[in-house]
Coordinates of C-alpha atoms in Angstrom, one line a residue:
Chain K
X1 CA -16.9 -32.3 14.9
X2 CA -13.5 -34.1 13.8
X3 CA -10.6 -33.1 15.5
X4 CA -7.1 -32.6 14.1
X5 CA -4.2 -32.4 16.6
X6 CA -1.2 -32.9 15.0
X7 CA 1.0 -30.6 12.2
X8 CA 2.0 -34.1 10.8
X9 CA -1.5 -35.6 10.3
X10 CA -2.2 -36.2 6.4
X11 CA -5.0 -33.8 5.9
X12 CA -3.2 -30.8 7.1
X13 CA -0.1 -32.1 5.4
X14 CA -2.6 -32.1 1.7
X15 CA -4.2 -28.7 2.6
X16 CA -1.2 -27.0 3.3
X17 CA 0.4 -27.7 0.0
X18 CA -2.5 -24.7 -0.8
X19 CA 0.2 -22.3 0.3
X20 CA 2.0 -22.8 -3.4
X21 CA 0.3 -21.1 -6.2
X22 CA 1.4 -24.5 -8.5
X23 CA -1.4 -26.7 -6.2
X24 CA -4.0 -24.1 -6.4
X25 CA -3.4 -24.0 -10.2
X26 CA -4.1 -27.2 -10.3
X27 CA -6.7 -27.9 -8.2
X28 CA -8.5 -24.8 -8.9
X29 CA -8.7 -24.1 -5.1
X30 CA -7.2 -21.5 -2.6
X31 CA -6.9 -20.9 1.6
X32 CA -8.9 -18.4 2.8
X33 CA -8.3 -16.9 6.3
X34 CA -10.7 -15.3 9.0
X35 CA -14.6 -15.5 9.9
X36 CA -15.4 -12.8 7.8
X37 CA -14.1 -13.4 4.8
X38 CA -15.3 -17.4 4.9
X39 CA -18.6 -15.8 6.1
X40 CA -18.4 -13.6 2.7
X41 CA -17.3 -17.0 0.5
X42 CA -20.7 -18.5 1.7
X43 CA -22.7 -15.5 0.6
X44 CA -20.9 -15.4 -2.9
X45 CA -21.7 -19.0 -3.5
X46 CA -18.7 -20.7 -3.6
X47 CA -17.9 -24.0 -2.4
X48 CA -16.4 -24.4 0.7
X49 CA -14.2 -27.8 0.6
X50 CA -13.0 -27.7 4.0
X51 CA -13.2 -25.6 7.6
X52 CA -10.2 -25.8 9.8
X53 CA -11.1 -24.0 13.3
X54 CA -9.3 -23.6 16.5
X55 CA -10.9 -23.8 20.2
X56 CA -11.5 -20.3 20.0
X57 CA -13.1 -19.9 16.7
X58 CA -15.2 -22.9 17.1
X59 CA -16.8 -21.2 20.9
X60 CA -17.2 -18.1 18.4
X61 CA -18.6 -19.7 15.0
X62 CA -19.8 -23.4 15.8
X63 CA -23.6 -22.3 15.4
X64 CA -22.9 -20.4 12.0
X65 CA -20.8 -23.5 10.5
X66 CA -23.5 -25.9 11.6
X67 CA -25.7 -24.0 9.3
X68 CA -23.4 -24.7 6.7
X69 CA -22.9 -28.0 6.2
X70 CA -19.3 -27.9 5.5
X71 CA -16.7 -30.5 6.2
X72 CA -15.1 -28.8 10.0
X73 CA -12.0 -29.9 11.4
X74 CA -11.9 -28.6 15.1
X75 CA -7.8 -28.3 15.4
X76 CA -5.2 -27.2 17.5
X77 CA -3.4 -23.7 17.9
X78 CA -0.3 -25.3 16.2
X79 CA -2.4 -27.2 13.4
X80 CA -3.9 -24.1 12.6
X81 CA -0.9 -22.3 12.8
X82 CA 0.7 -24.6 10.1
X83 CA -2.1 -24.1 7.5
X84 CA -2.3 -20.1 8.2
X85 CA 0.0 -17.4 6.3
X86 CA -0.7 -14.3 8.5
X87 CA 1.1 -13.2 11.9
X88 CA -1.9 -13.6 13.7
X89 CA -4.3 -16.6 12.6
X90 CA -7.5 -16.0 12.8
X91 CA -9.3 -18.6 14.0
X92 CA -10.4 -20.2 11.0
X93 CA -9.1 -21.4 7.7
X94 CA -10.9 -22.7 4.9
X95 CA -10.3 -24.2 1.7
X96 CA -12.5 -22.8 -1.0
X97 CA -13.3 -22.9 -4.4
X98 CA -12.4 -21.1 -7.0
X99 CA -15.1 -19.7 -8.9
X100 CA -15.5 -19.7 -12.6
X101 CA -15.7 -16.2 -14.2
X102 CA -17.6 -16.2 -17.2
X103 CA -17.4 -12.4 -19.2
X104 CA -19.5 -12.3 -22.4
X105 CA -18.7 -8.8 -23.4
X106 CA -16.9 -5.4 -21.7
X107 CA -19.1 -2.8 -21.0
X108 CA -18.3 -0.6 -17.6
X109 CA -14.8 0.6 -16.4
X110 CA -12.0 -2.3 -16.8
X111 CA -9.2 -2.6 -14.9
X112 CA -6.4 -4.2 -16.7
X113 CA -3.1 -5.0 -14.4
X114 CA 0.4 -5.7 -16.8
X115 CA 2.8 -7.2 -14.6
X116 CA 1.8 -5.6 -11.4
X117 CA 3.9 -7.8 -9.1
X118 CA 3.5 -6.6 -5.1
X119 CA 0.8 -8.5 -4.0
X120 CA -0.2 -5.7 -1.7
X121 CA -0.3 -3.5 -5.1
X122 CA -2.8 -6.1 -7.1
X123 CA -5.0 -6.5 -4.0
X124 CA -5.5 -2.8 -3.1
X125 CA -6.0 -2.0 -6.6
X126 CA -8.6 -4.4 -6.6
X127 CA -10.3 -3.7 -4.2
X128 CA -10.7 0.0 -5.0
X129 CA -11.7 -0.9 -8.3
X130 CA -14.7 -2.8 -6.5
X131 CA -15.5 0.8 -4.5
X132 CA -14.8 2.8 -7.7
X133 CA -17.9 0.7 -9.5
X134 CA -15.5 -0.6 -11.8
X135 CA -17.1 -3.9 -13.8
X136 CA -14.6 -5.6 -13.3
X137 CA -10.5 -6.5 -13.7
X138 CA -8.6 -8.6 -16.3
X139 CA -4.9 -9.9 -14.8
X140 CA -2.3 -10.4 -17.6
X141 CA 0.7 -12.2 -17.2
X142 CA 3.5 -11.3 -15.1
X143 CA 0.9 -10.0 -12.6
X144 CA 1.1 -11.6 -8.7
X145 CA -1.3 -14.6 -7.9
X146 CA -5.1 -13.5 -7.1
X147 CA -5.0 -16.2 -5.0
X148 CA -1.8 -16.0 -2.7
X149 CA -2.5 -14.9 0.8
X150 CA -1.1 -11.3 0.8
X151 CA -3.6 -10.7 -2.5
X152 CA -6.4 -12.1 -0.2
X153 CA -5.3 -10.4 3.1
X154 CA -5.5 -6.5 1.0
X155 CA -8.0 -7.7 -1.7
X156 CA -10.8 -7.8 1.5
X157 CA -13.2 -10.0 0.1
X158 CA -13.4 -8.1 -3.1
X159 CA -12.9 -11.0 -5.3
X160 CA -16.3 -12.0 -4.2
X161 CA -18.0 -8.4 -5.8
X162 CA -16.9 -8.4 -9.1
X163 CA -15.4 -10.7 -11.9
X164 CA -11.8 -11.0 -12.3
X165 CA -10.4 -13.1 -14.9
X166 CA -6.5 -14.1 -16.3
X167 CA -6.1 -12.8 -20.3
X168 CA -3.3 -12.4 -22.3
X169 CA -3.5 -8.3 -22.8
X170 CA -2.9 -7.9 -26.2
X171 CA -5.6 -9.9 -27.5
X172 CA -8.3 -8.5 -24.9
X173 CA -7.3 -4.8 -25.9
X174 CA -8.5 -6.0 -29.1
X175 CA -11.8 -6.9 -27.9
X176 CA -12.0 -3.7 -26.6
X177 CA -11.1 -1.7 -29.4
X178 CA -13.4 -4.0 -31.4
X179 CA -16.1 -3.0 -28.8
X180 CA -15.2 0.6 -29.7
X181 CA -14.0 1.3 -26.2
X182 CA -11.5 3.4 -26.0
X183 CA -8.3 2.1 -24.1
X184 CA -5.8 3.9 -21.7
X185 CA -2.2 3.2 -20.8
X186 CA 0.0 5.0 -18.3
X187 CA 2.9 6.2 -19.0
X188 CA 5.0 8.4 -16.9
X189 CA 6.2 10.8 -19.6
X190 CA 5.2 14.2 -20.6
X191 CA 4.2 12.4 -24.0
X192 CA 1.7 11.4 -22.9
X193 CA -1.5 13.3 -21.7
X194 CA -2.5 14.5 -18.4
X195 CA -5.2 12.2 -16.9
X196 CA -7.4 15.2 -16.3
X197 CA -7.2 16.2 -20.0
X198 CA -9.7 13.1 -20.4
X199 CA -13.3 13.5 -19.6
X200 CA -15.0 11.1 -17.6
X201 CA -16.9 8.6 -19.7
X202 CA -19.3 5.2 -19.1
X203 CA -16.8 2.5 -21.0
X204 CA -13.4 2.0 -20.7
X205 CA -10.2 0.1 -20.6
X206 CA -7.7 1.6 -17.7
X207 CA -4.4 -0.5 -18.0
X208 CA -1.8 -0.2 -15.1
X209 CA 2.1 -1.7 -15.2
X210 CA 4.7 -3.0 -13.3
X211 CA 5.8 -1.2 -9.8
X212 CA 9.2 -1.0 -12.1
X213 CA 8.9 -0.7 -15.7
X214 CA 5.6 0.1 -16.1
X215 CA 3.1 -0.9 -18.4
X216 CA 5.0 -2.8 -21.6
X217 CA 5.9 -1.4 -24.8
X218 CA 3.5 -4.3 -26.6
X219 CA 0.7 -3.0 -24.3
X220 CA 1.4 0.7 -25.1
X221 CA 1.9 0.6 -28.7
X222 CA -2.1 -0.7 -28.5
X223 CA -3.7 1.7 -26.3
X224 CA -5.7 4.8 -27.6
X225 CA -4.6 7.3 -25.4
X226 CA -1.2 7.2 -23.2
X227 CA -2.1 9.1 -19.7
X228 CA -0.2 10.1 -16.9
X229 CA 0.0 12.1 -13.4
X230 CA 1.7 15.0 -13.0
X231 CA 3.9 15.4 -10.5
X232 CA 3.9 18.7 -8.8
X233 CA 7.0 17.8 -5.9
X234 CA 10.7 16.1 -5.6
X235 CA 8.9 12.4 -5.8
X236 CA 10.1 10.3 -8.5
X237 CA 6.9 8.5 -9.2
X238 CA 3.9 7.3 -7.8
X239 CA 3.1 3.9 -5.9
X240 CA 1.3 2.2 -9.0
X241 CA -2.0 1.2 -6.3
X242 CA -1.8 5.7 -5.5
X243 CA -1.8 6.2 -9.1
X244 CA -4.4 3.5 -9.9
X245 CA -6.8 4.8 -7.2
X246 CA -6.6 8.4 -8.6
X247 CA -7.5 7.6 -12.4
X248 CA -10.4 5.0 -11.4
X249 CA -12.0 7.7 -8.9
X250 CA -11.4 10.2 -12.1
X251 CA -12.8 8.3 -14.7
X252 CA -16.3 7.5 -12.4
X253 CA -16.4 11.3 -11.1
X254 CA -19.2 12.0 -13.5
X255 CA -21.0 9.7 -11.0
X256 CA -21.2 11.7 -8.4
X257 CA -23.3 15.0 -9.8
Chain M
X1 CA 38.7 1.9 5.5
X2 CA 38.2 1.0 9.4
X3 CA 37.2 -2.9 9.4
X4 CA 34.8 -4.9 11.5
X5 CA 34.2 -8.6 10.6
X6 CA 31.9 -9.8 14.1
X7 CA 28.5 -8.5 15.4
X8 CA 29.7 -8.4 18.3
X9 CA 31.7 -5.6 18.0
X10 CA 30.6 -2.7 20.6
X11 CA 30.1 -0.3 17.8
X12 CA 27.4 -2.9 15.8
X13 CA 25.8 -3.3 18.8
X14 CA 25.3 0.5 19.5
X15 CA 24.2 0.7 16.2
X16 CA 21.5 -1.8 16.5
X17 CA 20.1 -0.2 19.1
X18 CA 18.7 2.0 16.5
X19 CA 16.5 -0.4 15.0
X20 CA 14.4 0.4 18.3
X21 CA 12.0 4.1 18.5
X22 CA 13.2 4.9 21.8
X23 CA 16.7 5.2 21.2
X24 CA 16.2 6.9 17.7
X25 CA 13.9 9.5 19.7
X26 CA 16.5 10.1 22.1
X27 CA 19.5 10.5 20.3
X28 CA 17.6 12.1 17.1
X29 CA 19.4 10.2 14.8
X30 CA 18.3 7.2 12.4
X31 CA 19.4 4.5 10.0
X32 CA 19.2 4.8 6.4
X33 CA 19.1 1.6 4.1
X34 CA 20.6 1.9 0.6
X35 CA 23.1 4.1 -1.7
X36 CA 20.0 6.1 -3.2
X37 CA 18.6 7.0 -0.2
X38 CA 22.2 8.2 1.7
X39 CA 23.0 10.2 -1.8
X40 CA 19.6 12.0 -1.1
X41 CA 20.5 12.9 2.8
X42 CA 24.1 14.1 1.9
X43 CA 22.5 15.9 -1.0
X44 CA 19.3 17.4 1.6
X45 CA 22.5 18.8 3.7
X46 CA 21.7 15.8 6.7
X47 CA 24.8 14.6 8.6
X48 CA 25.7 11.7 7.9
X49 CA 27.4 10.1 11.4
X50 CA 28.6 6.3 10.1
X51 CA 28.4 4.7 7.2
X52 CA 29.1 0.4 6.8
X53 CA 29.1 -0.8 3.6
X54 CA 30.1 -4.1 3.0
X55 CA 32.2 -5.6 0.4
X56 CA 29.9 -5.3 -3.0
X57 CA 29.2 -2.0 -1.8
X58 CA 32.6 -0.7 -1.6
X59 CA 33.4 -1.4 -4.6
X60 CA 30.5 0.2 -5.8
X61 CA 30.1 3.4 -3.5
X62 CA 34.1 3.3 -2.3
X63 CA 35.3 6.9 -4.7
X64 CA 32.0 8.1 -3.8
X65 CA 32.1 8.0 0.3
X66 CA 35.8 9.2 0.1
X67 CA 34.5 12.5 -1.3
X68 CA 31.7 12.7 1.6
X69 CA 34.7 12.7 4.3
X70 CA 31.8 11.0 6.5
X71 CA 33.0 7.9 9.7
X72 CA 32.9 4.5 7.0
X73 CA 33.3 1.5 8.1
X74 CA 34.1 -2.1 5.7
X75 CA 31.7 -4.5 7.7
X76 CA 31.6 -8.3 6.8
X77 CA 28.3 -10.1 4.6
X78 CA 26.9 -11.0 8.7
X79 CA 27.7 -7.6 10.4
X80 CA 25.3 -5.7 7.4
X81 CA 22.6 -8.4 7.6
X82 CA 22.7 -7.5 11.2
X83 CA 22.3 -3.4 10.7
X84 CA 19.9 -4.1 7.7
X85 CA 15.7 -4.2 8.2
X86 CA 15.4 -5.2 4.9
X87 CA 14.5 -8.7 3.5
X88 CA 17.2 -8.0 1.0
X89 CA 20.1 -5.7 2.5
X90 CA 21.0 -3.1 -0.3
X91 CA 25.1 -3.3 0.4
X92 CA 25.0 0.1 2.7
X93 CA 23.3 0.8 6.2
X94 CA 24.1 5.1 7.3
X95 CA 23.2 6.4 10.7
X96 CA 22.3 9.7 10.2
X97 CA 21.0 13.0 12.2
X98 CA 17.2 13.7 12.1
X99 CA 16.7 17.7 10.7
X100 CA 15.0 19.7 12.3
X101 CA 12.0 20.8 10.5
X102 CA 11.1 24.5 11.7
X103 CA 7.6 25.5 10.1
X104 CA 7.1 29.4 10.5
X105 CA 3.6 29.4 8.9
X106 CA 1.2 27.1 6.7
X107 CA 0.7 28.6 3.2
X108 CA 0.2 25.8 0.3
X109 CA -1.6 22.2 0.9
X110 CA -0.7 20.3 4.2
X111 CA -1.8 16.9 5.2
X112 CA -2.3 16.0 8.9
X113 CA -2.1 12.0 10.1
X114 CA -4.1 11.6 13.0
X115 CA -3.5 7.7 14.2
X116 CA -2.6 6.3 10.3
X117 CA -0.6 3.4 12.3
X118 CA 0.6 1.3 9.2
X119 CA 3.9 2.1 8.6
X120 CA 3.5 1.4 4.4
X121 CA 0.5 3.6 4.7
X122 CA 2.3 6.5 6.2
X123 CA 5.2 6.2 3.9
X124 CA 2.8 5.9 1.0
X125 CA 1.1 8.8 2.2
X126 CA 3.9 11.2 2.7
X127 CA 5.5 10.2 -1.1
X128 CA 2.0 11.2 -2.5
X129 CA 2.1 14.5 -0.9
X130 CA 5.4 15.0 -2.1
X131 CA 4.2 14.0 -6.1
X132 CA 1.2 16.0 -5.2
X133 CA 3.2 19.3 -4.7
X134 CA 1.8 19.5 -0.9
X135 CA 3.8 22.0 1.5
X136 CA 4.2 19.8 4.3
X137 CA 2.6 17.1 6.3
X138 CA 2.0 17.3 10.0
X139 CA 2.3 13.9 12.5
X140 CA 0.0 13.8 14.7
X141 CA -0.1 11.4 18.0
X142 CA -0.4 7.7 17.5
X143 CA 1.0 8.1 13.5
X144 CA 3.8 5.3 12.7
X145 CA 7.6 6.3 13.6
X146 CA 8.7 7.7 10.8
X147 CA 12.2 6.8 11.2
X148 CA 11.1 3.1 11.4
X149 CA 12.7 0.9 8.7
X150 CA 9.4 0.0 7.0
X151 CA 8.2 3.8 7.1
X152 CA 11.8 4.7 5.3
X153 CA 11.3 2.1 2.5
X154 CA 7.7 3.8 1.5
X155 CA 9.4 7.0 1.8
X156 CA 11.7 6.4 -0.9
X157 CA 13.4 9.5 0.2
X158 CA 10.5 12.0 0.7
X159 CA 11.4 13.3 3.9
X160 CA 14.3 15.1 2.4
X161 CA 11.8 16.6 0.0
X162 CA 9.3 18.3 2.2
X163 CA 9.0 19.7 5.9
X164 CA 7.3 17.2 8.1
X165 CA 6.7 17.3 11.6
X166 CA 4.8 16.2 14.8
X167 CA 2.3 18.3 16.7
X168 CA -0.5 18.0 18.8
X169 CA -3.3 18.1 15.8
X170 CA -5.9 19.7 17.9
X171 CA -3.6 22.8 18.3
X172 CA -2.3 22.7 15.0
X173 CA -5.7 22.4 13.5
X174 CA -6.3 25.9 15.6
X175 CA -3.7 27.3 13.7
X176 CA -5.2 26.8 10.3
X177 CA -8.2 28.0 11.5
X178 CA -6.6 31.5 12.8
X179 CA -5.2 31.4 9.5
X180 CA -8.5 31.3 8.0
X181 CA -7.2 28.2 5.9
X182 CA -10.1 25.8 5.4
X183 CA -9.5 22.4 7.3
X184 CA -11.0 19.3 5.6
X185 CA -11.5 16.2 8.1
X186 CA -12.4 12.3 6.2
X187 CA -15.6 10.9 7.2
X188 CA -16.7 7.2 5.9
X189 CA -20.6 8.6 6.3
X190 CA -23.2 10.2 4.1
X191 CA -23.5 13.6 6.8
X192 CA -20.2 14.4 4.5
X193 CA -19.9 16.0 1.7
X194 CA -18.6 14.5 -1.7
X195 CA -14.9 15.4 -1.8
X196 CA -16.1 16.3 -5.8
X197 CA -18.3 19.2 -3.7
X198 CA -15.4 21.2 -3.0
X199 CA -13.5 23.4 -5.0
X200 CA -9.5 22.9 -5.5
X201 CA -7.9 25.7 -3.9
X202 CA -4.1 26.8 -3.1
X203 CA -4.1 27.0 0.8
X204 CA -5.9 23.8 2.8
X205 CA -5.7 21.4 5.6
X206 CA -6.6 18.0 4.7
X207 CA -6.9 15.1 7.8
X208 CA -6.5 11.5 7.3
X209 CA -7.4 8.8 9.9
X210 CA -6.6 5.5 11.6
X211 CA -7.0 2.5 8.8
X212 CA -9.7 1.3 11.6
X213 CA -11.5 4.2 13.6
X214 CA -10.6 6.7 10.9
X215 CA -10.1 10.5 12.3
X216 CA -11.1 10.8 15.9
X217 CA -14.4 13.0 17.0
X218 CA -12.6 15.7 18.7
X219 CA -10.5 16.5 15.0
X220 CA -13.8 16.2 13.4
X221 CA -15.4 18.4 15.7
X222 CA -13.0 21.2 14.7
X223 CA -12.3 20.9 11.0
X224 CA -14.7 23.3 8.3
X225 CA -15.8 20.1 6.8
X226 CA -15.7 16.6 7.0
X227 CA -15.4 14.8 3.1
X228 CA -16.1 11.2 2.1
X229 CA -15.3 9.4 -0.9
X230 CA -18.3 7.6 -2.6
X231 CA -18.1 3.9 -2.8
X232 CA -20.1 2.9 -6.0
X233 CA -19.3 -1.1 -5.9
X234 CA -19.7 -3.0 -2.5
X235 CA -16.6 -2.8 -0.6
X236 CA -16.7 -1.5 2.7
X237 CA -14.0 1.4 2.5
X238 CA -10.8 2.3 0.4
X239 CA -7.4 1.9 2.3
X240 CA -6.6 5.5 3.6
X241 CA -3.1 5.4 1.3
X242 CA -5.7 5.4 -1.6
X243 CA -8.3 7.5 -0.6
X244 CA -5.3 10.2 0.8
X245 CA -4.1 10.0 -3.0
X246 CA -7.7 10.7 -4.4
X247 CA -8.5 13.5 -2.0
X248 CA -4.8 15.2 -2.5
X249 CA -4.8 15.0 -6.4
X250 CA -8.1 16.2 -6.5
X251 CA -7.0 19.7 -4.2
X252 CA -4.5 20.2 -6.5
X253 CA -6.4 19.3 -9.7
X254 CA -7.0 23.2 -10.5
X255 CA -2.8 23.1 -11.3
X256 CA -3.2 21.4 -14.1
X257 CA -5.2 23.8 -16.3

């Protein structure tokens, strides 16, 4: 296996220009942290550019990444401290692939995210739209990088179990409405309808909205029906991920008689 | 206005001793970032014991603090970075009193943290039971600080809202129980029942667990019955803020009719 010792050699210098969104934009690939999740990358399909794996990771792993094939880089703590984002690496960093998501129509539960900026927010909403059975999620702009390392580190691997693809909003709530299915905003006003006023149904469109201002006025204006959750105490709102989790799990609850 | 320009000063450093459990649990007091959140613990009747504010933030806040009568202190850009936990410091730091939360019985809807050890998680968690109209929520052993700066931020002011309070869980689950209030324990495995199984009712105990080993065996060996959450797509488990907003919204779902 190759070995990389140094912060300042020219690969590692390259790969860690992966921590800006701009070069994964570009070259439509992203760092990916920990066994696990590499492990699930592998499974999914995608291609695995590179492996970058410390002393420890390589006693651990070496026999599964000989299977692979990949390119490996056995490096030190520091070198793989300098291409990691979390407080405790994990071993092994890879650079992966992004994979192409091709949707030919909306049928299912969609989650459609309007600006939702806290990368914690986008990847736990994500990933319970993945246990909710949801088919799948649609980012519009103004909403944080899928591909950033706090998205990955709360998404858990979910990006790998069901499509999620970049749209402008307004025109996809078209399709949808096109499609005939019917499309939900939240609002947090009493104008709008309780969430449990709507009854559980196959297809949908559930669109969520900024941590601040919520979803936007452009959005809104489109939707069919305007929901929200009451608030029984003193809190002002609800975290937008909270709120999120309790209208997906409502609108597949039919699921579970 | 008392002045201090240098971080040296005895006083700062006294102060930032706070940042540290131990000395909030001994002297029962805590620090409070931002004018929202010290408007909220004058307005909940807590004592406020000093407030620093820095430049900005007296001009803001300055008629304000003169009406609270409370110890203020001008401090310089350096000596509030130095109080402050946050990434951005909001202009005011406050050290105020814990309150005393005295609990004479459990009527209404109470959650129970048994080991949730992620401070945005219980903050999250304790704002959700406030939105959800919950009584109280009850600390168990192991449960983040939640006096911790990180804890606070998640809050967004809910501990002035609703009783909350640390007890041995086995005991307190003994309680309910005498009380003939049903105790509901969080299970990731298919010997539970469907949270959708049980019907929404006024009085109830619900436990959440660690985000890793969930609730431990000796709560689950006491509670009426343990619940899961269905997972319908392939991820492995919800984050416990998100299933703790499912589960609590769904006990109080009958409200809403």
């Amino acid at each position: 296996m190759k070995e990389i010792q140094s912060v300042k050699n020219q690969i590692i210098k390259e790969v860690k220009k992966f921590h800006q969104k701009k070069q994964r934009d570009v070259q439509k690939k992203y760092l990916l942290e920990g066994y696990h999740l590499v492990e699930e990358a592998v499974l999914a399909g995608a291609t695995i550019d590179k492996v970058f794996i410390d002393q420890k990771g390589y006693e651990l792993y070496n026999d599964w990444l000989n299977e692979q094939l990949v390119d490996c880089y056995l490096v030190s703590t520091e070198v793989l401290k300098a291409l990691s984002e979390l407080p405790t690496p994990q071993g092994i960093v890879a650079l992966v692939d992004k994979q192409e998501q091709i949707v030919e129509n909306f049928t299912g539960a969609w989650l459609l995210l309007d600006g939702v900026q806290d990368p914690g927010n986008v990847g736990t909403l994500i990933r319970t739209a993945d246990a909710a059975g949801f088919s799948g999620v649609i980012l519009g702009e103004g909403t944080a990088d899928l591909y950033s390392s706090k998205v990955l580190r709360s998404l858990q691997g979910s990006h790998f179990h069901l499509p999620i693809i970049h749209r402008n909003l307004i025109e996809v709530i078209q399709q949808f409405k096109q499609a005939e299915i019917p499309v939900y905003g939240t609002e947090l006003n009493q104008d709008a309808l309780p969430y449990t006023k709507v009854t559980p149904r196959k297809d949908i469109a559930l669109v969520l909205g900024n941590e601040g201002q919520g979803v936007s006025q452009d959005v809104l204006n489109l939707t069919d029906r305007n929901l929200y959750i009451p608030i029984y105490g003193q809190a002002e709102s609800l975290n937008v991920g909270i709120a999120g989790g309790i209208l997906m799990y409502h609108f597949v609850s039919d699921r579970n008689h």
